[in-house]
Coordinates of C-alpha atoms in Angstrom, one line a residue:
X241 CA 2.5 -21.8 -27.1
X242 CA 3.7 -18.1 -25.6
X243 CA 6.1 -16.4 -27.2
X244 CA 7.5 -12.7 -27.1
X245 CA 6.7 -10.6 -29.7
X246 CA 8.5 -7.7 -27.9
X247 CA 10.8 -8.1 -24.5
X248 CA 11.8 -5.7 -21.7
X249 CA 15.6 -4.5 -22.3
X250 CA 17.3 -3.4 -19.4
X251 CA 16.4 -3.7 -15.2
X252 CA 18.0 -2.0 -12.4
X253 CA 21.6 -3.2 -11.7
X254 CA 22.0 -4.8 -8.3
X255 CA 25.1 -2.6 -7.8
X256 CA 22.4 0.2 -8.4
X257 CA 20.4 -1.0 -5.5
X258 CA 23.1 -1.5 -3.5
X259 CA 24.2 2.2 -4.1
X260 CA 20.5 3.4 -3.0
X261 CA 20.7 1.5 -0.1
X262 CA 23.7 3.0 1.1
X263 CA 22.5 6.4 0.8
X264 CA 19.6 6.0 2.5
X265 CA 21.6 4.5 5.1
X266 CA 23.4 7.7 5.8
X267 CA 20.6 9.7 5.4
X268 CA 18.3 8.0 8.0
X269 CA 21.8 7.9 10.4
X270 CA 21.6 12.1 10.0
X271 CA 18.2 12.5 11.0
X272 CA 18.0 10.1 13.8
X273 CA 21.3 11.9 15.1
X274 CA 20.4 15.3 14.2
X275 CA 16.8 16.3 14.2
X276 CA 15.4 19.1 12.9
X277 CA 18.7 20.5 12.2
X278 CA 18.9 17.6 9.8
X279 CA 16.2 17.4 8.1
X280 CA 16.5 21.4 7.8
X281 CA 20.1 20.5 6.4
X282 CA 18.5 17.8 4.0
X283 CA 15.8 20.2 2.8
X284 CA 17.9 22.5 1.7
X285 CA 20.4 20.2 0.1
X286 CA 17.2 18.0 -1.9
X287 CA 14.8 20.5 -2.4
X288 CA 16.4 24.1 -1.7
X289 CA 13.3 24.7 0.4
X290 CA 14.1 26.3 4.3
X291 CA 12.0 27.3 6.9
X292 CA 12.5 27.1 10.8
X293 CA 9.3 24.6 11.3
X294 CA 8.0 22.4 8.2
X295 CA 4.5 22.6 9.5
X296 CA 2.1 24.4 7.9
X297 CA 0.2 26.7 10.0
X298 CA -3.9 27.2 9.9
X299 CA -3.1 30.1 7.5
X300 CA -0.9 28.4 4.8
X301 CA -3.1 25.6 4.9
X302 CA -6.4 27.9 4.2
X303 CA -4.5 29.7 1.5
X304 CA -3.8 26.3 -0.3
X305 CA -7.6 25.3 0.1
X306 CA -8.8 28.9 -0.8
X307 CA -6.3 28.7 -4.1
X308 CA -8.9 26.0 -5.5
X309 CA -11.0 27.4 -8.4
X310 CA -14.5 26.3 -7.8
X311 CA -14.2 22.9 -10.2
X312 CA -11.1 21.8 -9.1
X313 CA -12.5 22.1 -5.4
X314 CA -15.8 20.1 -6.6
X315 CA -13.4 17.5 -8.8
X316 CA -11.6 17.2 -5.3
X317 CA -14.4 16.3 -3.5
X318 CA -16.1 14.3 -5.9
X319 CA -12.9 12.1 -5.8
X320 CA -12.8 12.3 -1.8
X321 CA -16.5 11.1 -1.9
X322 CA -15.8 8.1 -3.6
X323 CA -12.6 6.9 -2.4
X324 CA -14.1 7.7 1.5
X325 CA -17.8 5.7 0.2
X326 CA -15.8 2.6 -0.6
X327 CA -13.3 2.5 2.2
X328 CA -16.7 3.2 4.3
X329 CA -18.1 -0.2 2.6
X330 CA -14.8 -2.0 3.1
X331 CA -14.6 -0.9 6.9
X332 CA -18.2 -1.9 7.5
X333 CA -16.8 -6.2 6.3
X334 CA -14.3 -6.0 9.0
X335 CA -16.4 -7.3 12.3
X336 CA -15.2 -7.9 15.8
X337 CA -16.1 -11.5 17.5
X338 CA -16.6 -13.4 20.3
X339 CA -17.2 -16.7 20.7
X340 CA -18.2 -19.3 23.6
X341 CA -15.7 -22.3 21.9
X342 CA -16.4 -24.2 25.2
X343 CA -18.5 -23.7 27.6
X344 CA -17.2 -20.8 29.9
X345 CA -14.7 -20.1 27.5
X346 CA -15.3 -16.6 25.6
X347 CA -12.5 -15.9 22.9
X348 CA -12.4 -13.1 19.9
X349 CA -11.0 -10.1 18.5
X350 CA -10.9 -6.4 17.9
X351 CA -10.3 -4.1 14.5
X352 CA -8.0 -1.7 16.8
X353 CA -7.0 1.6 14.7
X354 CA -3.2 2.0 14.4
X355 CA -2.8 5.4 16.9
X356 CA -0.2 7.3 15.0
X357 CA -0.1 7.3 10.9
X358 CA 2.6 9.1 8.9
X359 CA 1.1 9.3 5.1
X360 CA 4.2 10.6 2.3
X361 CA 2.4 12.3 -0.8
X362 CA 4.8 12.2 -3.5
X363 CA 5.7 15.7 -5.3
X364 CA 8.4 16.1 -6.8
X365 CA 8.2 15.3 -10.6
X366 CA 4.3 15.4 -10.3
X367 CA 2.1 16.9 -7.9
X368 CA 0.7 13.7 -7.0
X369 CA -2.4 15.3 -5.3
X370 CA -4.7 11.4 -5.4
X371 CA -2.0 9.9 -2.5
X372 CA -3.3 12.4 -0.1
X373 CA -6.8 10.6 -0.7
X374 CA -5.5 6.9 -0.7
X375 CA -3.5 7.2 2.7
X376 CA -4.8 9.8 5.0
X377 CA -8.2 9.5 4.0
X378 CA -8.1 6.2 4.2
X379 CA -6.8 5.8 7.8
X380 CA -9.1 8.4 8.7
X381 CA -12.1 6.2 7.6
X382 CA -10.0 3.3 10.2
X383 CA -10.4 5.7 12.9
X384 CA -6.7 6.0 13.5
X385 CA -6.2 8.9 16.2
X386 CA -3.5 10.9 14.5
X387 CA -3.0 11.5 11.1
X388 CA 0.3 13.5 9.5
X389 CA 1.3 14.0 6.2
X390 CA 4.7 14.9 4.5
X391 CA 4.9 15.8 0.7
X392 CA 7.9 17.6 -0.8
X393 CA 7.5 21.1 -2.7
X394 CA 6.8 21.5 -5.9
X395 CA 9.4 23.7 -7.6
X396 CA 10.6 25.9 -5.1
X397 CA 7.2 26.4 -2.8
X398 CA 4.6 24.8 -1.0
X399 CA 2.9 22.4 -3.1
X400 CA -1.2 24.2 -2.9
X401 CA -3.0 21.1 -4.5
X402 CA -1.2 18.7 -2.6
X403 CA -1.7 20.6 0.7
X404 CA -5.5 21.2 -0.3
X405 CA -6.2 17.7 -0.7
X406 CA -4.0 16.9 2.4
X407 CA -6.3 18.9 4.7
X408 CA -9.8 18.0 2.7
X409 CA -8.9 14.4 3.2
X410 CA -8.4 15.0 7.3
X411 CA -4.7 15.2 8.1
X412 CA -3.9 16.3 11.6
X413 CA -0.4 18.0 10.6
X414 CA 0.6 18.9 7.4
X415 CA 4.4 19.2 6.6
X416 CA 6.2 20.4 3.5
X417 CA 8.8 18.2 3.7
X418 CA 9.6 15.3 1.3
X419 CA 12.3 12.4 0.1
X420 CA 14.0 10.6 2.9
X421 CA 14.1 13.2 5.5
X422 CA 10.8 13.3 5.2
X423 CA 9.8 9.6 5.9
X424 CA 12.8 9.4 8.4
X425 CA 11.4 12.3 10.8
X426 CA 8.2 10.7 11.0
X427 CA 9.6 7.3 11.6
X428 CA 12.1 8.2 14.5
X429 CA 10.3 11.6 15.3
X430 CA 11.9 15.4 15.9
X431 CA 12.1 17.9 18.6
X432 CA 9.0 19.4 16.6
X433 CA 7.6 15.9 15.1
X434 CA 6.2 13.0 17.3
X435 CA 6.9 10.0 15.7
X436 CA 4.3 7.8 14.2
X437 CA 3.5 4.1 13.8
X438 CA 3.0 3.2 10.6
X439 CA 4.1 4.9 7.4
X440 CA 2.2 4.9 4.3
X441 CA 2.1 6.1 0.4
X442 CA 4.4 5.6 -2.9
X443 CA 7.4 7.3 -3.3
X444 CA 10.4 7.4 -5.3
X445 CA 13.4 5.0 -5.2
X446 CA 14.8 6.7 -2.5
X447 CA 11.8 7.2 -0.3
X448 CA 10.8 3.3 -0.7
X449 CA 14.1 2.3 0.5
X450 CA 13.8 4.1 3.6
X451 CA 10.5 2.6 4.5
X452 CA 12.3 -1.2 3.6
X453 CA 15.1 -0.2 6.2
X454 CA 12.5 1.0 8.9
X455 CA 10.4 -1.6 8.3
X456 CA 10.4 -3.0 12.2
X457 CA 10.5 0.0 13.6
X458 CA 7.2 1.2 12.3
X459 CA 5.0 -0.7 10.1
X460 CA 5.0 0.0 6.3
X461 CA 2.0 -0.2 4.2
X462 CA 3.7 -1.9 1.2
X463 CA 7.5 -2.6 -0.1
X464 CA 6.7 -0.4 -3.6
X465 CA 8.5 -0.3 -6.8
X466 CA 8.2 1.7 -9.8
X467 CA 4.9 1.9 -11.5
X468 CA 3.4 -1.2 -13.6
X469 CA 0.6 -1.8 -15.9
X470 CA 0.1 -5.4 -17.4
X471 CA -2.8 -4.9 -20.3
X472 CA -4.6 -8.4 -21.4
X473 CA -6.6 -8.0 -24.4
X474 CA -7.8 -9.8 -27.2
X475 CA -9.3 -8.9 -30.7
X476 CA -12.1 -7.1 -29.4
X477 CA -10.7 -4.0 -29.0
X478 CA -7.8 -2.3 -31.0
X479 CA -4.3 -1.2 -31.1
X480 CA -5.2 2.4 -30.3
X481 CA -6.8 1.9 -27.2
X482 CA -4.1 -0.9 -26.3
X483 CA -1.4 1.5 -26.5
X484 CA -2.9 4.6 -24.7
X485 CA -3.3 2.6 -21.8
X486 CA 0.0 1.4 -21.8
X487 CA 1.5 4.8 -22.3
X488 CA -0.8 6.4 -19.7
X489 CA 1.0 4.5 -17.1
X490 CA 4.7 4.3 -19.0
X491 CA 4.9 8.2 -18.5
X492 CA 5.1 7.2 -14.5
X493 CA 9.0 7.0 -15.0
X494 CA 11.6 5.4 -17.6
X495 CA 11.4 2.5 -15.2
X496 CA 8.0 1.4 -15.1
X497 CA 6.7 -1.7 -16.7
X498 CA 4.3 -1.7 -19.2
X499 CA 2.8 -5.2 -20.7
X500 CA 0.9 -6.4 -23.2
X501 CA -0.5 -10.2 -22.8
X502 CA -2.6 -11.1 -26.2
X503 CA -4.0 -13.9 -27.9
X504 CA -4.0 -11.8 -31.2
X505 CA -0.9 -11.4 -33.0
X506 CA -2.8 -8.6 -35.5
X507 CA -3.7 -6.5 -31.7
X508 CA 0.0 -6.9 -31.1
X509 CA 1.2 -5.6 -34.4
X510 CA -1.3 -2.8 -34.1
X511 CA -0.8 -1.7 -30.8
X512 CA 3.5 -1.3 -31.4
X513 CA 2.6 1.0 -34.3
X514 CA 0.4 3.3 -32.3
X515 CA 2.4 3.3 -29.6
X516 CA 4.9 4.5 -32.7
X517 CA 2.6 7.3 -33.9
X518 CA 1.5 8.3 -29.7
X519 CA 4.9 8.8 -28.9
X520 CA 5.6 11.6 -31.8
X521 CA 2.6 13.2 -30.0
X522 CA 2.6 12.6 -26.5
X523 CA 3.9 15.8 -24.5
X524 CA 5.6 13.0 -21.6
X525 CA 7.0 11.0 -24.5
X526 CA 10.5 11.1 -23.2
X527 CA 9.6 9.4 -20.3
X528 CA 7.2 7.0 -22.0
X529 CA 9.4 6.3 -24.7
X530 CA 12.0 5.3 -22.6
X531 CA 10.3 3.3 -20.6
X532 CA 8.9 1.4 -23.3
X533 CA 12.2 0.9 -24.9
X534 CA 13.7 -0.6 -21.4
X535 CA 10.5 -2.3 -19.7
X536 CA 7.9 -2.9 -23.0
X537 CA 6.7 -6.2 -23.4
X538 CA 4.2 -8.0 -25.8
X539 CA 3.7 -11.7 -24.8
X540 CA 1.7 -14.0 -27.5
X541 CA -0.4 -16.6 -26.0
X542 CA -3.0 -19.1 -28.1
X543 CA -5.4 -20.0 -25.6
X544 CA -7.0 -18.1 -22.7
X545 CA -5.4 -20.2 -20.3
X546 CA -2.2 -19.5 -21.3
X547 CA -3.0 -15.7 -20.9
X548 CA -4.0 -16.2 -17.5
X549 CA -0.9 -18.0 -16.4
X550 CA 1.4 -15.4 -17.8
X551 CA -0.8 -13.0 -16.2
X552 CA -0.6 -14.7 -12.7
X553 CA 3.3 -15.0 -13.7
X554 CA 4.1 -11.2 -14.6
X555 CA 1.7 -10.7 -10.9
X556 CA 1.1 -6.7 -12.2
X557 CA 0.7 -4.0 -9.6
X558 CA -2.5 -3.2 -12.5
X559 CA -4.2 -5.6 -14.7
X560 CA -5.9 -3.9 -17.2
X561 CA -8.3 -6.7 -18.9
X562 CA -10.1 -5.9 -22.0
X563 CA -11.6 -9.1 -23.6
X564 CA -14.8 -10.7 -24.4
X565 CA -14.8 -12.2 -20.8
X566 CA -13.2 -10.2 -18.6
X567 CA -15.0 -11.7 -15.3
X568 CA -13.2 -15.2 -16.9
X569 CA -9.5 -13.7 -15.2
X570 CA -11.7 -11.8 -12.1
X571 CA -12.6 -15.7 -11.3
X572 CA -9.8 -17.4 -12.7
X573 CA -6.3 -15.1 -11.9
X574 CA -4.9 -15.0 -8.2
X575 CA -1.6 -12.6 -8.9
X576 CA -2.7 -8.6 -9.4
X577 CA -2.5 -5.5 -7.2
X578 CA -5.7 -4.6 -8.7
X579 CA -8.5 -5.7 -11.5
X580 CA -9.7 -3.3 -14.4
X581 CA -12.0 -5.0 -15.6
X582 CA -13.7 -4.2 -19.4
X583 CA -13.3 -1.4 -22.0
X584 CA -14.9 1.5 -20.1
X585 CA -12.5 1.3 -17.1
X586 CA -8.7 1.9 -17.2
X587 CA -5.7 2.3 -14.4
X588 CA -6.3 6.3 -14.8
X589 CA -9.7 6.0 -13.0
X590 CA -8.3 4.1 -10.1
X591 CA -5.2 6.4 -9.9
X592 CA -7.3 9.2 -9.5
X593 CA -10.9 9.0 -9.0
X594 CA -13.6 5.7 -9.0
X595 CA -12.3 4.8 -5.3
X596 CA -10.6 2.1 -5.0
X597 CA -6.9 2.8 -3.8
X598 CA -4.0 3.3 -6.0
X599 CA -1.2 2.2 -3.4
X600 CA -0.5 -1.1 -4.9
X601 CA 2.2 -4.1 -4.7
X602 CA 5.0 -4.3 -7.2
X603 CA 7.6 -6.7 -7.7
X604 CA 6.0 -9.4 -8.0
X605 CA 4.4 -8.8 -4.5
X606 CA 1.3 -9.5 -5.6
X607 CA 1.9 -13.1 -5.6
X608 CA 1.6 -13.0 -1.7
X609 CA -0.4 -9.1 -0.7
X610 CA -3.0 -7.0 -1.7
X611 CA -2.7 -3.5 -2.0
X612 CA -3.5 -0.7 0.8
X613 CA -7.2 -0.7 2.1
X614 CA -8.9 0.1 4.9
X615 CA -8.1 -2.7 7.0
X616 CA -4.1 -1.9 6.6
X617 CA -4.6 1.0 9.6
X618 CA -6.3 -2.1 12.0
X619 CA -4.7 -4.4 14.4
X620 CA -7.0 -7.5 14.6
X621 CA -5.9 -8.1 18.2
X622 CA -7.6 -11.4 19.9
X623 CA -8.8 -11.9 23.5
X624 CA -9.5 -14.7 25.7
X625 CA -11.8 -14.8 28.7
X626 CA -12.6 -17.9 31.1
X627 CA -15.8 -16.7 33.0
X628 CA -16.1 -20.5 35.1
X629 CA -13.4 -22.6 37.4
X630 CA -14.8 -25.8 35.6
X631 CA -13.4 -24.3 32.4
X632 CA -10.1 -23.0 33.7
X633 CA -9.9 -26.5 35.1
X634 CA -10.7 -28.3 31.9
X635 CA -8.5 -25.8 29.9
X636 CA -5.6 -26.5 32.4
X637 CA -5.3 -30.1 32.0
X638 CA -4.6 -29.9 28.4
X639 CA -2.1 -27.4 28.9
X640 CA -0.9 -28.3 31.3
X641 CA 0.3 -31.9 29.4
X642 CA 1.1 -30.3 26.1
X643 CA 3.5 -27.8 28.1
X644 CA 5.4 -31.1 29.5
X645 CA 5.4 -32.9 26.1
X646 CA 7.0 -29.9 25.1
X647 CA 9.7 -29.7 28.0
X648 CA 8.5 -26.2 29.5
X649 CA 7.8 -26.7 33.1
X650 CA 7.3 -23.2 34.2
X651 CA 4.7 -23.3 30.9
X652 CA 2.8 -26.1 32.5
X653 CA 3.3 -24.5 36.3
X654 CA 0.6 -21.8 34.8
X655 CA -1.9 -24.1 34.3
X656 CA -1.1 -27.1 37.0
X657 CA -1.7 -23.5 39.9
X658 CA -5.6 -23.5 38.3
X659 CA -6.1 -27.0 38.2
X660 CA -5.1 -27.0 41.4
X661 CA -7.4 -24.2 42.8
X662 CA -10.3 -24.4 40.2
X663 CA -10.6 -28.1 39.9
X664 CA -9.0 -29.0 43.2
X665 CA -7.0 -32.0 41.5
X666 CA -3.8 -32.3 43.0
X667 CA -0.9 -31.9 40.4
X668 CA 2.7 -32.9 41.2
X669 CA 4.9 -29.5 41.2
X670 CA 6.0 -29.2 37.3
X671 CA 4.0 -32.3 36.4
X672 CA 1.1 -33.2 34.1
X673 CA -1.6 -33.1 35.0
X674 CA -3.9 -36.6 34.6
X675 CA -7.0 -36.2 32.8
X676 CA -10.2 -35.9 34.6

C-alpha cells in the first residue's frame, strides 16, 4: 500500500502563470520592435547594468579568464574535460547511413549540426558557472558553426566565473546580458546580434517562458521548470544522508521539489528530523526551508514495485537511488531526467562536475524526453537517391497508385512522368498506373 507520510503544500497558481505569461509577452513585443535600444532599456530596468554594446571584447573576456586563481582554473578544466569526454562518447553513437532498400534505391541520413546556437547561463541569484559547460560546450562537441552565450551580471558587473567558463568552453560571442531580453535578442536578433537557431540552458520563470512562446521560431532545448530532486531509498542508508541530498537541491529556489520515496517508515522518520536539525544550520536555509515546507514529500511504499511506480509517476527531473539494488530501477523505471545511481554519487556531481548534463526535463516531461545531450544540436536529415530507370520505374508504380487511392492526381503525375520515361509504360494522364 503507498501512503504519504509528508505532502507537498502549495503549487504555482494558474492566475500566476498566466500573469508571467503576459509579461513576457510585452517584453518579447519591446525587443522585437526596439532592438538594442530595448534590450539596453530592459537592462537597465532588470539588472541596472548599461553599456553601448553587451559584447564583451577580447580584453574583458581575458580579464575574466586571467581572474581565475590557479585551482579554480584546474577545477574548471577538470569539469570541462569530463563533460567534453562524455558528450565526445555520446557523439561518436550517433552514425550516418545509407542503405540499398531495393536495388538502385540508396536512402539514409545525416547528423547535420544546428548553424547558429544561443546558450543562456543563468546568474542572477547564483553564478551558475556549470551551464556554460552543459550548453555551449556541448554544441561545440555537435560541431554547430556558431556558438553565443548570454548570462546576466552578477550584482552590478560582469559576472568573471561565468564569462571564464563561457570562453573555456568555446563560445563564439559572449554577452552580459540576461532575463528575457536576453533570450529575446538572440531569438529575433539586433542591429548588433544575429539571431540564432536554437536556444538552450535553464533559467528562471521568466526566461523559461520566453523560450515556450518562441518555441517555433527557433528550437528550444527543453520546456524547464523549477529544480526537482526525487530521492528513493531504503534502509540501507540513513536519515542523514537522505536529507542532505534533498536539501542540496531544495536550496535551488522555494519552488523546487524535493521527494522522498521509501520502503522504510524508520528512514522516513529519520530523515524529517535531520532535515529539522540541517535547516538550523544550513547558511541557504531560508530557501530550503521553504521549499520543503511548500514542495516536501515523503511517500511510503511496501514493496519495491510500488517504489518504482511512484517513481515512474512523480517522473523527477533527478532520481537519486540509494538502495540495495539500485541497477533494479536503472532496468526497471522509464520516467527520470537522469539516474544517480548508489551511495557514492548524488545530483551535486552531475550539476557540476562527473559529465553528464545537468539541463534536464521537469514537469513531468520526463514521461515523454530526455534531457539535453549531444545529439539535441543535430538534425538527423534523411536522403533518397535512385541511381537506375528500372528502379524509378518500379518505385513509380507504387506511387503512382497509392497517390490515386489517396485522390492526389498531381501527387501521382510525379511518378506516372517516370514511369513513362524510365519504364516506357504508358500511363493514362492522372491515372494509375498498372503493375508491371
Amino acid at each position: 500500500m503507498i501512503r504519504t507520510l509528508k505532502s507537498a503544500g502549495s503549487s504555482i497558481a494558474e492566475g500566476e502563470q498566466t500573469d508571467v505569461t503576459a509579461v513576457v509577452e510585452a517584453l518579447l513585443a519591446e525587443v522585437e520592435k526596439g532592438g538594442d535600444r530595448a534590450v539596453r532599456e530592459l537592462s537597465n530596468r532588470f539588472d541596472k547594468f548599461d553599456r553601448e554594446n553587451y559584447r564583451l571584447t577580447t580584453a574583458e573576456i581575458e580579464r575574466c579568464i586571467n581572474s581565475l586563481s590557479k585551482r579554480e582554473r584546474e577545477d574548471l578544466d577538470f569539469a570541462q574535460d569530463q563533460i567534453r569526454k562524455f558528450a565526445e562518447a555520446q557523439r561518436a553513437t550517433l552514425r550516418d547511413l545509407e542503405i540499398e532498400t531495393l536495388p538502385g534505391v540508396i536512402l539514409g541520413h545525416k547528423n547535420v549540426p544546428i548553424q547558429n546556437v544561443g546558450c543562456y547561463v543563468p546568474g542572477g541569484k547564483y553564478p551558475l558557472l556549470a551551464s556554460a559547460h552543459m550548453t555551449v560546450l556541448t554544441a561545440r562537441v555537435a560541431g554547430c558553426e556558431r556558438v553565443i552565450t548570454c548570462a546576466p551580471p552578477f550584482r552590478g558587473k560582469i559576472a568573471e566565473k561565468i564569462v571564464a567558463a563561457q570562453a573555456l568552453a568555446g563560445a563564439d560571442e559572449i554577452y552580459c546580458l540576461g532575463g528575457v531580453q536576453a533570450i529575446a535578442a538572440m531569438a529575433y536578433g539586433t542591429e548588433t546580434i544575429a539571431p540564432v537557431d536554437m536556444l538552450a540552458g535553464p533559467g528562471n520563470a521568466y526566461v523559461a517562458e520566453a523560450k515556450r512562446l518562441l518555441f517555433g521560431k527557433v528550437g528550444i532545448d527543453l520546456f524547464a521548470g523549477p529544480t526537482e530532486t526525487l530521492v528513493i531509498a531504503d534502509e540501507s542508508v540513513d536519515g542523514e544522508i537522505v536529507a542532505t541530498d534533498l536539501l542540496g537541491q531544495a536550496e535551488h529556489g522555494v519552488n523546487s521539489p524535493a521527494v522522498l520515496i521509501t520502503n522504510s517508515e524508520k528512514l522516513a522518520r529519520d530523515t524529517l528530523a535531520e532535515i529539522e536539525r540541517l535547516l538550523k544550520v544550513m547558511p541557504t536555509a531560508a530557501i530550503a526551508a521553504k521549499a520543503w515546507e511548500d514542495c516536501g514529500e515523503i511517500i511510503l511504499c511496501d514493496t519495491v514495485e510500488e517504489m518504482v511506480a511512484e517513481g515512474d509517476r512523480v517522473a523527477s527531473e533527478h532520481v537519486q537511488v540509494m538502495t540495495r539494488d539500485p541497477d533494479y530501477f536503472l532496468d526497471n523505471m522509464n520516467n527520470y531526467g537522469a539516474l544517480f545511481l548508489g551511495v557514492r554519487t548524488n545530483v551535486s556531481y552531475g550539476d557540476k562536475v562527473i559529465g553528464t548534463n545537468h539541463t534536464l526535463p521537469t514537469n513531468k516531461a520526463a514521461r515523454y524526453t530526455g534531457g539535453l545531450w549531444v545529439g539535441k544540436f543535430l538534425k538527423t536529415c534523411t536522403y533518397q537517391r535512385i541511381e537506375t530507370d528500372e528502379a524509378s520505374a518500379r518505385i513509380g508504380q507504387y506511387a503512382s497508385r497509392l497517390c490515386i487511392m489517396e485522390g492526389f492526381a498531381g501527387h501521382a503525375e510525379q511518378a506516372n512522368i517516370r514511369v513513362r520515361r524510365y519504364g516506357r509504360r504508358n500511363v493514362p494522364y492522372a491515372g494509375a498506373a498498372e503493375p508491371f
